[in-house]
Amino acid sequence: MDMLEMLTVRFHFNGEFVNDGKILQYVGGSEQMSYIDRDKVSLPEVIGHLKDHCAVEEGTLLHWLFPGRELKSGLRALVDDKVCIEMAGVTSEGEVAEIYVESPTFLQESDNGSGRTSNYEDE
């Protein structure tokens, strides 16, 4: 395996983004490295490598950090193959592509006993 033909990726997962208004941080979780053949870089390939390290639920969002930028201004959504190819293109040989995993958040409906999820009509 020629390392120059590989995209080195560091996955950050099982943590969460915390924004205090000035600084965006990814808190908690784990980090793991993967090596993806640059000729095969695609969203399914990236997700496949991520699945080697953790469970990936439906609705999980992936973000990559543009090289040389901070989290607050450099995060880009990793949504399709075109963006994955862009990530590989701007990540030079010897650099690491930083990918942050944002687990889906589910809102539970509140039930006030009437079958409605709002008390607007009660007020």
PDB file of C-alpha atoms in Angstrom:
ATOM      1  CA  MET A   1       0.000   0.000   0.000  1.00  0.00           C
ATOM      2  CA  ASP A   2       1.506   3.296  -1.133  1.00  0.00           C
ATOM      3  CA  MET A   3       0.649   5.873   1.557  1.00  0.00           C
ATOM      4  CA  LEU A   4       0.812   8.699  -1.013  1.00  0.00           C
ATOM      5  CA  GLU A   5      -2.227   7.205  -2.738  1.00  0.00           C
ATOM      6  CA  MET A   6      -4.186   7.090   0.518  1.00  0.00           C
ATOM      7  CA  LEU A   7      -6.309   9.764   2.178  1.00  0.00           C
ATOM      8  CA  THR A   8      -5.670   9.691   5.912  1.00  0.00           C
ATOM      9  CA  VAL A   9      -8.857  10.385   7.864  1.00  0.00           C
ATOM     10  CA  ARG A  10      -9.308  10.975  11.581  1.00  0.00           C
ATOM     11  CA  PHE A  11     -12.875  10.296  12.680  1.00  0.00           C
ATOM     12  CA  HIS A  12     -14.184  12.091  15.780  1.00  0.00           C
ATOM     13  CA  PHE A  13     -17.302  10.257  16.987  1.00  0.00           C
ATOM     14  CA  ASN A  14     -19.589   9.680  20.000  1.00  0.00           C
ATOM     15  CA  GLY A  15     -19.010  13.273  21.108  1.00  0.00           C
ATOM     16  CA  GLU A  16     -21.029  16.427  20.626  1.00  0.00           C
ATOM     17  CA  PHE A  17     -20.587  19.960  19.379  1.00  0.00           C
ATOM     18  CA  VAL A  18     -20.669  22.644  22.070  1.00  0.00           C
ATOM     19  CA  ASN A  19     -20.912  26.300  21.069  1.00  0.00           C
ATOM     20  CA  ASP A  20     -20.514  28.963  23.740  1.00  0.00           C
ATOM     21  CA  GLY A  21     -20.984  31.792  21.238  1.00  0.00           C
ATOM     22  CA  LYS A  22     -17.268  32.391  20.756  1.00  0.00           C
ATOM     23  CA  ILE A  23     -15.752  28.937  20.393  1.00  0.00           C
ATOM     24  CA  LEU A  24     -17.136  25.787  18.815  1.00  0.00           C
ATOM     25  CA  GLN A  25     -15.742  22.583  20.314  1.00  0.00           C
ATOM     26  CA  TYR A  26     -16.297  18.874  19.823  1.00  0.00           C
ATOM     27  CA  VAL A  27     -16.464  17.462  23.333  1.00  0.00           C
ATOM     28  CA  GLY A  28     -16.081  13.867  24.470  1.00  0.00           C
ATOM     29  CA  GLY A  29     -16.134  10.830  22.277  1.00  0.00           C
ATOM     30  CA  SER A  30     -13.344   8.954  20.577  1.00  0.00           C
ATOM     31  CA  GLU A  31     -10.968   9.321  17.659  1.00  0.00           C
ATOM     32  CA  GLN A  32      -9.875   6.664  15.187  1.00  0.00           C
ATOM     33  CA  MET A  33      -7.795   6.756  12.020  1.00  0.00           C
ATOM     34  CA  SER A  34      -8.668   5.254   8.646  1.00  0.00           C
ATOM     35  CA  TYR A  35      -6.867   5.154   5.322  1.00  0.00           C
ATOM     36  CA  ILE A  36      -8.982   5.483   2.177  1.00  0.00           C
ATOM     37  CA  ASP A  37      -7.687   4.883  -1.342  1.00  0.00           C
ATOM     38  CA  ARG A  38      -7.887   8.310  -3.027  1.00  0.00           C
ATOM     39  CA  ASP A  39      -9.274   6.652  -6.176  1.00  0.00           C
ATOM     40  CA  LYS A  40     -12.217   5.276  -4.162  1.00  0.00           C
ATOM     41  CA  VAL A  41     -13.148   8.357  -2.113  1.00  0.00           C
ATOM     42  CA  SER A  42     -16.948   8.609  -1.950  1.00  0.00           C
ATOM     43  CA  LEU A  43     -19.592   9.097   0.725  1.00  0.00           C
ATOM     44  CA  PRO A  44     -20.396   5.353   0.966  1.00  0.00           C
ATOM     45  CA  GLU A  45     -16.666   4.588   1.269  1.00  0.00           C
ATOM     46  CA  VAL A  46     -16.227   7.161   4.057  1.00  0.00           C
ATOM     47  CA  ILE A  47     -19.282   5.823   5.903  1.00  0.00           C
ATOM     48  CA  GLY A  48     -18.012   2.271   5.460  1.00  0.00           C
ATOM     49  CA  HIS A  49     -14.721   3.187   7.124  1.00  0.00           C
ATOM     50  CA  LEU A  50     -16.602   4.990   9.911  1.00  0.00           C
ATOM     51  CA  LYS A  51     -18.675   1.835  10.517  1.00  0.00           C
ATOM     52  CA  ASP A  52     -15.410   0.007  11.222  1.00  0.00           C
ATOM     53  CA  HIS A  53     -15.128   2.169  14.366  1.00  0.00           C
ATOM     54  CA  CYS A  54     -18.684   2.823  15.577  1.00  0.00           C
ATOM     55  CA  ALA A  55     -22.366   2.262  14.924  1.00  0.00           C
ATOM     56  CA  VAL A  56     -23.806   4.723  12.403  1.00  0.00           C
ATOM     57  CA  GLU A  57     -27.482   5.510  12.914  1.00  0.00           C
ATOM     58  CA  GLU A  58     -29.825   6.780  10.235  1.00  0.00           C
ATOM     59  CA  GLY A  59     -29.757  10.571  10.288  1.00  0.00           C
ATOM     60  CA  THR A  60     -26.103  10.808  11.370  1.00  0.00           C
ATOM     61  CA  LEU A  61     -24.431  13.938   9.993  1.00  0.00           C
ATOM     62  CA  LEU A  62     -20.787  14.078   8.926  1.00  0.00           C
ATOM     63  CA  HIS A  63     -18.738  17.264   8.831  1.00  0.00           C
ATOM     64  CA  TRP A  64     -15.167  17.746   7.646  1.00  0.00           C
ATOM     65  CA  LEU A  65     -12.809  20.490   8.708  1.00  0.00           C
ATOM     66  CA  PHE A  66     -11.237  22.510   5.924  1.00  0.00           C
ATOM     67  CA  PRO A  67      -7.442  22.321   6.435  1.00  0.00           C
ATOM     68  CA  GLY A  68      -5.999  25.226   8.403  1.00  0.00           C
ATOM     69  CA  ARG A  69      -9.366  26.410   9.706  1.00  0.00           C
ATOM     70  CA  GLU A  70     -10.971  26.367  13.137  1.00  0.00           C
ATOM     71  CA  LEU A  71     -14.182  24.449  13.851  1.00  0.00           C
ATOM     72  CA  LYS A  72     -16.324  27.590  13.997  1.00  0.00           C
ATOM     73  CA  SER A  73     -15.444  28.747  10.496  1.00  0.00           C
ATOM     74  CA  GLY A  74     -14.094  25.677   8.755  1.00  0.00           C
ATOM     75  CA  LEU A  75     -16.694  22.927   9.076  1.00  0.00           C
ATOM     76  CA  ARG A  76     -18.288  21.707   5.868  1.00  0.00           C
ATOM     77  CA  ALA A  77     -21.151  19.219   5.609  1.00  0.00           C
ATOM     78  CA  LEU A  78     -20.092  15.923   4.067  1.00  0.00           C
ATOM     79  CA  VAL A  79     -23.246  15.190   2.078  1.00  0.00           C
ATOM     80  CA  ASP A  80     -22.275  13.596  -1.232  1.00  0.00           C
ATOM     81  CA  ASP A  81     -19.466  12.192  -3.356  1.00  0.00           C
ATOM     82  CA  LYS A  82     -18.627  15.609  -4.827  1.00  0.00           C
ATOM     83  CA  VAL A  83     -17.878  17.028  -1.362  1.00  0.00           C
ATOM     84  CA  CYS A  84     -15.839  13.922  -0.473  1.00  0.00           C
ATOM     85  CA  ILE A  85     -13.723  14.437  -3.599  1.00  0.00           C
ATOM     86  CA  GLU A  86     -13.283  18.114  -2.693  1.00  0.00           C
ATOM     87  CA  MET A  87     -12.152  17.076   0.817  1.00  0.00           C
ATOM     88  CA  ALA A  88      -9.589  14.679  -0.678  1.00  0.00           C
ATOM     89  CA  GLY A  89      -8.434  17.335  -3.141  1.00  0.00           C
ATOM     90  CA  VAL A  90      -7.676  19.986  -0.522  1.00  0.00           C
ATOM     91  CA  THR A  91      -6.130  17.522   1.938  1.00  0.00           C
ATOM     92  CA  SER A  92      -2.508  17.294   0.856  1.00  0.00           C
ATOM     93  CA  GLU A  93      -0.380  14.202   1.114  1.00  0.00           C
ATOM     94  CA  GLY A  94       0.819  13.922   4.687  1.00  0.00           C
ATOM     95  CA  GLU A  95      -2.179  15.870   6.044  1.00  0.00           C
ATOM     96  CA  VAL A  96      -5.106  14.327   7.878  1.00  0.00           C
ATOM     97  CA  ALA A  97      -8.737  14.928   6.920  1.00  0.00           C
ATOM     98  CA  GLU A  98     -10.658  15.598  10.135  1.00  0.00           C
ATOM     99  CA  ILE A  99     -14.222  14.225  10.044  1.00  0.00           C
ATOM    100  CA  TYR A 100     -16.647  14.963  12.891  1.00  0.00           C
ATOM    101  CA  VAL A 101     -19.688  12.769  13.443  1.00  0.00           C
ATOM    102  CA  GLU A 102     -22.877  14.365  14.725  1.00  0.00           C
ATOM    103  CA  SER A 103     -25.340  11.797  16.000  1.00  0.00           C
ATOM    104  CA  PRO A 104     -28.991  12.429  15.231  1.00  0.00           C
ATOM    105  CA  THR A 105     -31.108  14.058  17.900  1.00  0.00           C
ATOM    106  CA  PHE A 106     -34.665  12.947  18.278  1.00  0.00           C
ATOM    107  CA  LEU A 107     -37.364  15.107  19.826  1.00  0.00           C
ATOM    108  CA  GLN A 108     -40.033  13.284  21.748  1.00  0.00           C
ATOM    109  CA  GLU A 109     -43.569  14.469  21.408  1.00  0.00           C
ATOM    110  CA  SER A 110     -45.148  15.443  24.688  1.00  0.00           C
ATOM    111  CA  ASP A 111     -48.595  14.088  25.332  1.00  0.00           C
ATOM    112  CA  ASN A 112     -50.814  16.068  27.673  1.00  0.00           C
ATOM    113  CA  GLY A 113     -53.424  13.301  27.804  1.00  0.00           C
ATOM    114  CA  SER A 114     -55.719  14.743  25.152  1.00  0.00           C
ATOM    115  CA  GLY A 115     -53.833  13.299  22.202  1.00  0.00           C
ATOM    116  CA  ARG A 116     -52.573  16.771  21.290  1.00  0.00           C
ATOM    117  CA  THR A 117     -48.899  17.689  21.500  1.00  0.00           C
ATOM    118  CA  SER A 118     -49.516  21.340  22.322  1.00  0.00           C
ATOM    119  CA  ASN A 119     -51.403  23.171  25.085  1.00  0.00           C
ATOM    120  CA  TYR A 120     -52.051  26.163  22.833  1.00  0.00           C
ATOM    121  CA  GLU A 121     -55.793  25.483  22.803  1.00  0.00           C
ATOM    122  CA  ASP A 122     -55.827  25.104  26.618  1.00  0.00           C
ATOM    123  CA  GLU A 123     -54.440  28.615  27.181  1.00  0.00           C
TER     124      GLU A 123
END
